[in-house]
PDB file of C-alpha atoms in Angstrom:
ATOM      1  CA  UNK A   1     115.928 247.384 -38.967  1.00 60.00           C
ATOM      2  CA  UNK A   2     112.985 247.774 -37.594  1.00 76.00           C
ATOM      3  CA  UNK A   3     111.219 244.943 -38.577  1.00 82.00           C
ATOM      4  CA  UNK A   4     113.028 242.864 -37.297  1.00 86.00           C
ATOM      5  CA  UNK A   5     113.159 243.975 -33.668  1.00 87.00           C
ATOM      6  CA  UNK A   6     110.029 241.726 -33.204  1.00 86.00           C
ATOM      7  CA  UNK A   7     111.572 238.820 -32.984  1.00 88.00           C
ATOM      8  CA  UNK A   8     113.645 239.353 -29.700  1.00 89.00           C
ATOM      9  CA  UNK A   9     110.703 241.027 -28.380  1.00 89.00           C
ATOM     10  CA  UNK A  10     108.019 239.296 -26.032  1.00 86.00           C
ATOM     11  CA  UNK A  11     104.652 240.202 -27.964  1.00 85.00           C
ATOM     12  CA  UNK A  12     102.103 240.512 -24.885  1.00 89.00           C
ATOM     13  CA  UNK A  13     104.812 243.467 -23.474  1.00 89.00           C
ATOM     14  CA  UNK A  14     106.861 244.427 -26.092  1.00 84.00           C
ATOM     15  CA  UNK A  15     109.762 243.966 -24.245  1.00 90.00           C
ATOM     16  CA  UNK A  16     113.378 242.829 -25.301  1.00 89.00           C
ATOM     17  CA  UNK A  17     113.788 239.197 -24.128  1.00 89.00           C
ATOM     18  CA  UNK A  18     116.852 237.897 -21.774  1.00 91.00           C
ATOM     19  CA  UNK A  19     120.380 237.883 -23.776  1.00 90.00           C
ATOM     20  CA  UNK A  20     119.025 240.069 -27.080  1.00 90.00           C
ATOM     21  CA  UNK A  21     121.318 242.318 -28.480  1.00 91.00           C
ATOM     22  CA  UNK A  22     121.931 244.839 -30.783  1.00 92.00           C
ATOM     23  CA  UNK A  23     124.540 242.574 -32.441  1.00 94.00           C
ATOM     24  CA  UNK A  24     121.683 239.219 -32.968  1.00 93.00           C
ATOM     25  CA  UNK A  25     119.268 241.612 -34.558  1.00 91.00           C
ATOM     26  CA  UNK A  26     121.636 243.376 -37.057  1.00 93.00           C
ATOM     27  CA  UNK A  27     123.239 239.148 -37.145  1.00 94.00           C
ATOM     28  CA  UNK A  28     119.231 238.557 -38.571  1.00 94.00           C
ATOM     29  CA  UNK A  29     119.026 241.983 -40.947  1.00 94.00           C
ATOM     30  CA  UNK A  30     122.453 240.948 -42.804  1.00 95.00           C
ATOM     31  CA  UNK A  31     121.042 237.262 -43.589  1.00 96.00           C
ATOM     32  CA  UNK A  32     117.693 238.410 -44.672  1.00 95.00           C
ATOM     33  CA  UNK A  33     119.853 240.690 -46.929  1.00 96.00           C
ATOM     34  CA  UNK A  34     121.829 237.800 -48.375  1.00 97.00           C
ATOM     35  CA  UNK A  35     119.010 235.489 -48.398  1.00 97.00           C
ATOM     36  CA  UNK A  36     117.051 237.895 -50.641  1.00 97.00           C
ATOM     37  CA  UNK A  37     120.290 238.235 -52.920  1.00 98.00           C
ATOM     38  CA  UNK A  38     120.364 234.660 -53.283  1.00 98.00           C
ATOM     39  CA  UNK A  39     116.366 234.480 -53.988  1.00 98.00           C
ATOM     40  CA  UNK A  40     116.831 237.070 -56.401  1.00 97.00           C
ATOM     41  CA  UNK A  41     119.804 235.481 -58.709  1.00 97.00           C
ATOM     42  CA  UNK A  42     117.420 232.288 -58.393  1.00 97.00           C
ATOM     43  CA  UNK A  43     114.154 233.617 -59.536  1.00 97.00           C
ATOM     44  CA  UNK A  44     116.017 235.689 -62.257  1.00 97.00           C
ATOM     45  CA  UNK A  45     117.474 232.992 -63.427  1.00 97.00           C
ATOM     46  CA  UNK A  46     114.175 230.908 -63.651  1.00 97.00           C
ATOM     47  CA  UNK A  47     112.045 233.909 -65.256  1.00 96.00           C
ATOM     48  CA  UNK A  48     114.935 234.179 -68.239  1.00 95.00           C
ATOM     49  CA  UNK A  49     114.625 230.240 -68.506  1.00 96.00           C
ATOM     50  CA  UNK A  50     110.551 230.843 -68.766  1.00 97.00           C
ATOM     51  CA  UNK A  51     110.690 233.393 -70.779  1.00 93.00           C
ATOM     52  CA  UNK A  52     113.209 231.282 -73.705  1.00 94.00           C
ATOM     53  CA  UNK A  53     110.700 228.412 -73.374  1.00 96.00           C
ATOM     54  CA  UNK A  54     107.842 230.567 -73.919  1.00 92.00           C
ATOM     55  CA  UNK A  55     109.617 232.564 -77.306  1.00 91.00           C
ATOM     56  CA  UNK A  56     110.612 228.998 -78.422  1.00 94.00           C
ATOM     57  CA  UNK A  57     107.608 227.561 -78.127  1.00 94.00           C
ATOM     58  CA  UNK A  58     105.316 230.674 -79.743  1.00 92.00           C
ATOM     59  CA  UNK A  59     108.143 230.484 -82.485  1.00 92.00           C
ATOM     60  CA  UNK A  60     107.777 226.597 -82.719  1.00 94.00           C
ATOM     61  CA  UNK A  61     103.809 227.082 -83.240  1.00 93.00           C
ATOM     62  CA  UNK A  62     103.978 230.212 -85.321  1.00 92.00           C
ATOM     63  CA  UNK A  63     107.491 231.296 -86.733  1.00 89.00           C
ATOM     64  CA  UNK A  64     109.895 233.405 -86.346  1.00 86.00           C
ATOM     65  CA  UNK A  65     108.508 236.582 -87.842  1.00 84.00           C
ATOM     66  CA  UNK A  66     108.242 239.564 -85.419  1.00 78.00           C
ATOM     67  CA  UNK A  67     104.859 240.419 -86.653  1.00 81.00           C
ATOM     68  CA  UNK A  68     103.641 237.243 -85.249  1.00 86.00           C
ATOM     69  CA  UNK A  69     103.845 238.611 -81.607  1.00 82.00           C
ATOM     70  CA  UNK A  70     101.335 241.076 -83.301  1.00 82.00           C
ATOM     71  CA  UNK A  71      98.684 239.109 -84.225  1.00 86.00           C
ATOM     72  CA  UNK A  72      95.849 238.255 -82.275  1.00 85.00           C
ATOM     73  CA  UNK A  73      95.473 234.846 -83.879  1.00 86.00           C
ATOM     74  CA  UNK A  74      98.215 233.747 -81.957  1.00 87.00           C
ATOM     75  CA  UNK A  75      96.925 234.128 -78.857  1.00 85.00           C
ATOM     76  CA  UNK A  76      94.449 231.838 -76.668  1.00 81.00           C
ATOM     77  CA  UNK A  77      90.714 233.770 -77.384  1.00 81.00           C
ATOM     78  CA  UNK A  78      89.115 232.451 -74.403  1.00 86.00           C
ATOM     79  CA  UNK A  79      87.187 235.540 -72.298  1.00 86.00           C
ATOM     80  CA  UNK A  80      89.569 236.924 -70.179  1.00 84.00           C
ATOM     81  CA  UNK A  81      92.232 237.217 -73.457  1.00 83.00           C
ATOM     82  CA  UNK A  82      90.011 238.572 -75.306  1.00 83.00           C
ATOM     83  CA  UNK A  83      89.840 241.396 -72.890  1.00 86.00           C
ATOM     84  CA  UNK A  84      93.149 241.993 -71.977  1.00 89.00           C
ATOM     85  CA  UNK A  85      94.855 240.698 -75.278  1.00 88.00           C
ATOM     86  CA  UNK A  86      94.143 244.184 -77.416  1.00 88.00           C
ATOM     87  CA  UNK A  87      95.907 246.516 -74.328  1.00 90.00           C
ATOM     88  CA  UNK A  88      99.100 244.027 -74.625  1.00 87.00           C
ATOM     89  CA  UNK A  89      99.281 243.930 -78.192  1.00 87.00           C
ATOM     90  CA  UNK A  90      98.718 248.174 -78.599  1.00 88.00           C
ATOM     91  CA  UNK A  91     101.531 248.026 -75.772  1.00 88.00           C
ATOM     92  CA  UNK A  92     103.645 245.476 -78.103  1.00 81.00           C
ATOM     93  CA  UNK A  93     103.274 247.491 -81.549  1.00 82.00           C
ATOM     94  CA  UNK A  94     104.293 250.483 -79.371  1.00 83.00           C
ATOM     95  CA  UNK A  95     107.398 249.480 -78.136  1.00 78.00           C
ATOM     96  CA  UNK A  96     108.123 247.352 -81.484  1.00 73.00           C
ATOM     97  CA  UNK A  97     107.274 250.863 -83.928  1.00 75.00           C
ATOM     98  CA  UNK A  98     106.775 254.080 -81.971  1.00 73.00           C
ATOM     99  CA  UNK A  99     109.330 254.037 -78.858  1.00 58.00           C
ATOM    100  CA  UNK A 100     112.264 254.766 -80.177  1.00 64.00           C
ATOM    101  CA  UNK A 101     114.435 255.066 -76.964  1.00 65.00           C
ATOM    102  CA  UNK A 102     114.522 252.147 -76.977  1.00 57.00           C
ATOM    103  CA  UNK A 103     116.515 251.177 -80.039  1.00 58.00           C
ATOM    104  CA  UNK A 104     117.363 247.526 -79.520  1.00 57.00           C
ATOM    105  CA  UNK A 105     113.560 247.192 -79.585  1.00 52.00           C
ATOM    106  CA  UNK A 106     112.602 248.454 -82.841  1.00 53.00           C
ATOM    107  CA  UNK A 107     110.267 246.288 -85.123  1.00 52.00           C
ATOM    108  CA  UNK A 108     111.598 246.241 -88.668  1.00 55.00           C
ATOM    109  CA  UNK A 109     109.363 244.640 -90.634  1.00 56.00           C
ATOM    110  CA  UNK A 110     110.504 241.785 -93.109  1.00 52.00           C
ATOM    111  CA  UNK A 111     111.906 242.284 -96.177  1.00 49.00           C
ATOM    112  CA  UNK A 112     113.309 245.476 -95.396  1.00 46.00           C
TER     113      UNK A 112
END
């Protein structure tokens, strides 16, 4: 709680200001709390909404095959991809074929 002593404090002395308590700075810890668990549900919600766009739309341009998540040709090749676009896919094919504790991720390749 700390942090957030600074606000009933006068910053040139450091000192608690008139009428602080104890009570109006652990008042200001429990809303940050709740305002961060409120943030949290909000943005978690948006990044799952994001990320269904996104998988709709790459399935939309390039079916629904796993394997297409492995290809580079599906993938913008402007400079900065083409740097960092080999590290994501090595890190793709390795969760999809080699980490296996991770069953729910496995890659099983069509047809089989």
């Amino acid at each position: 709680m700390n942090g957030y002593q600074s606000f009933f404090r006068d910053p040139s002395t450091r000192v608690y200001r008139d009428g602080a308590t104890f009570e109006d700075i652990l008042a200001l810890y429990e809303f940050d709390v709740e305002l961060r668990e409120i943030m949290l549900d909000a943005l978690l919600k948006v990044e799952a909404k994001i990320r269904s766009a996104l998988a709709y739309k790459f399935c939309a341009a390039y079916g629904e095959s796993q394997s297409k998540y492995l290809d580079a040709r599906c993938y913008a090749t402007s400079k900065g991809a083409k740097r960092v676009l080999p590290k994501l896919l090595n890190m793709l094919e390795y969760i999809a074929n080699k980490d296996t504790s991770h069953e729910y991720l496995a890659y099983y390749p069509q047809g089989k």
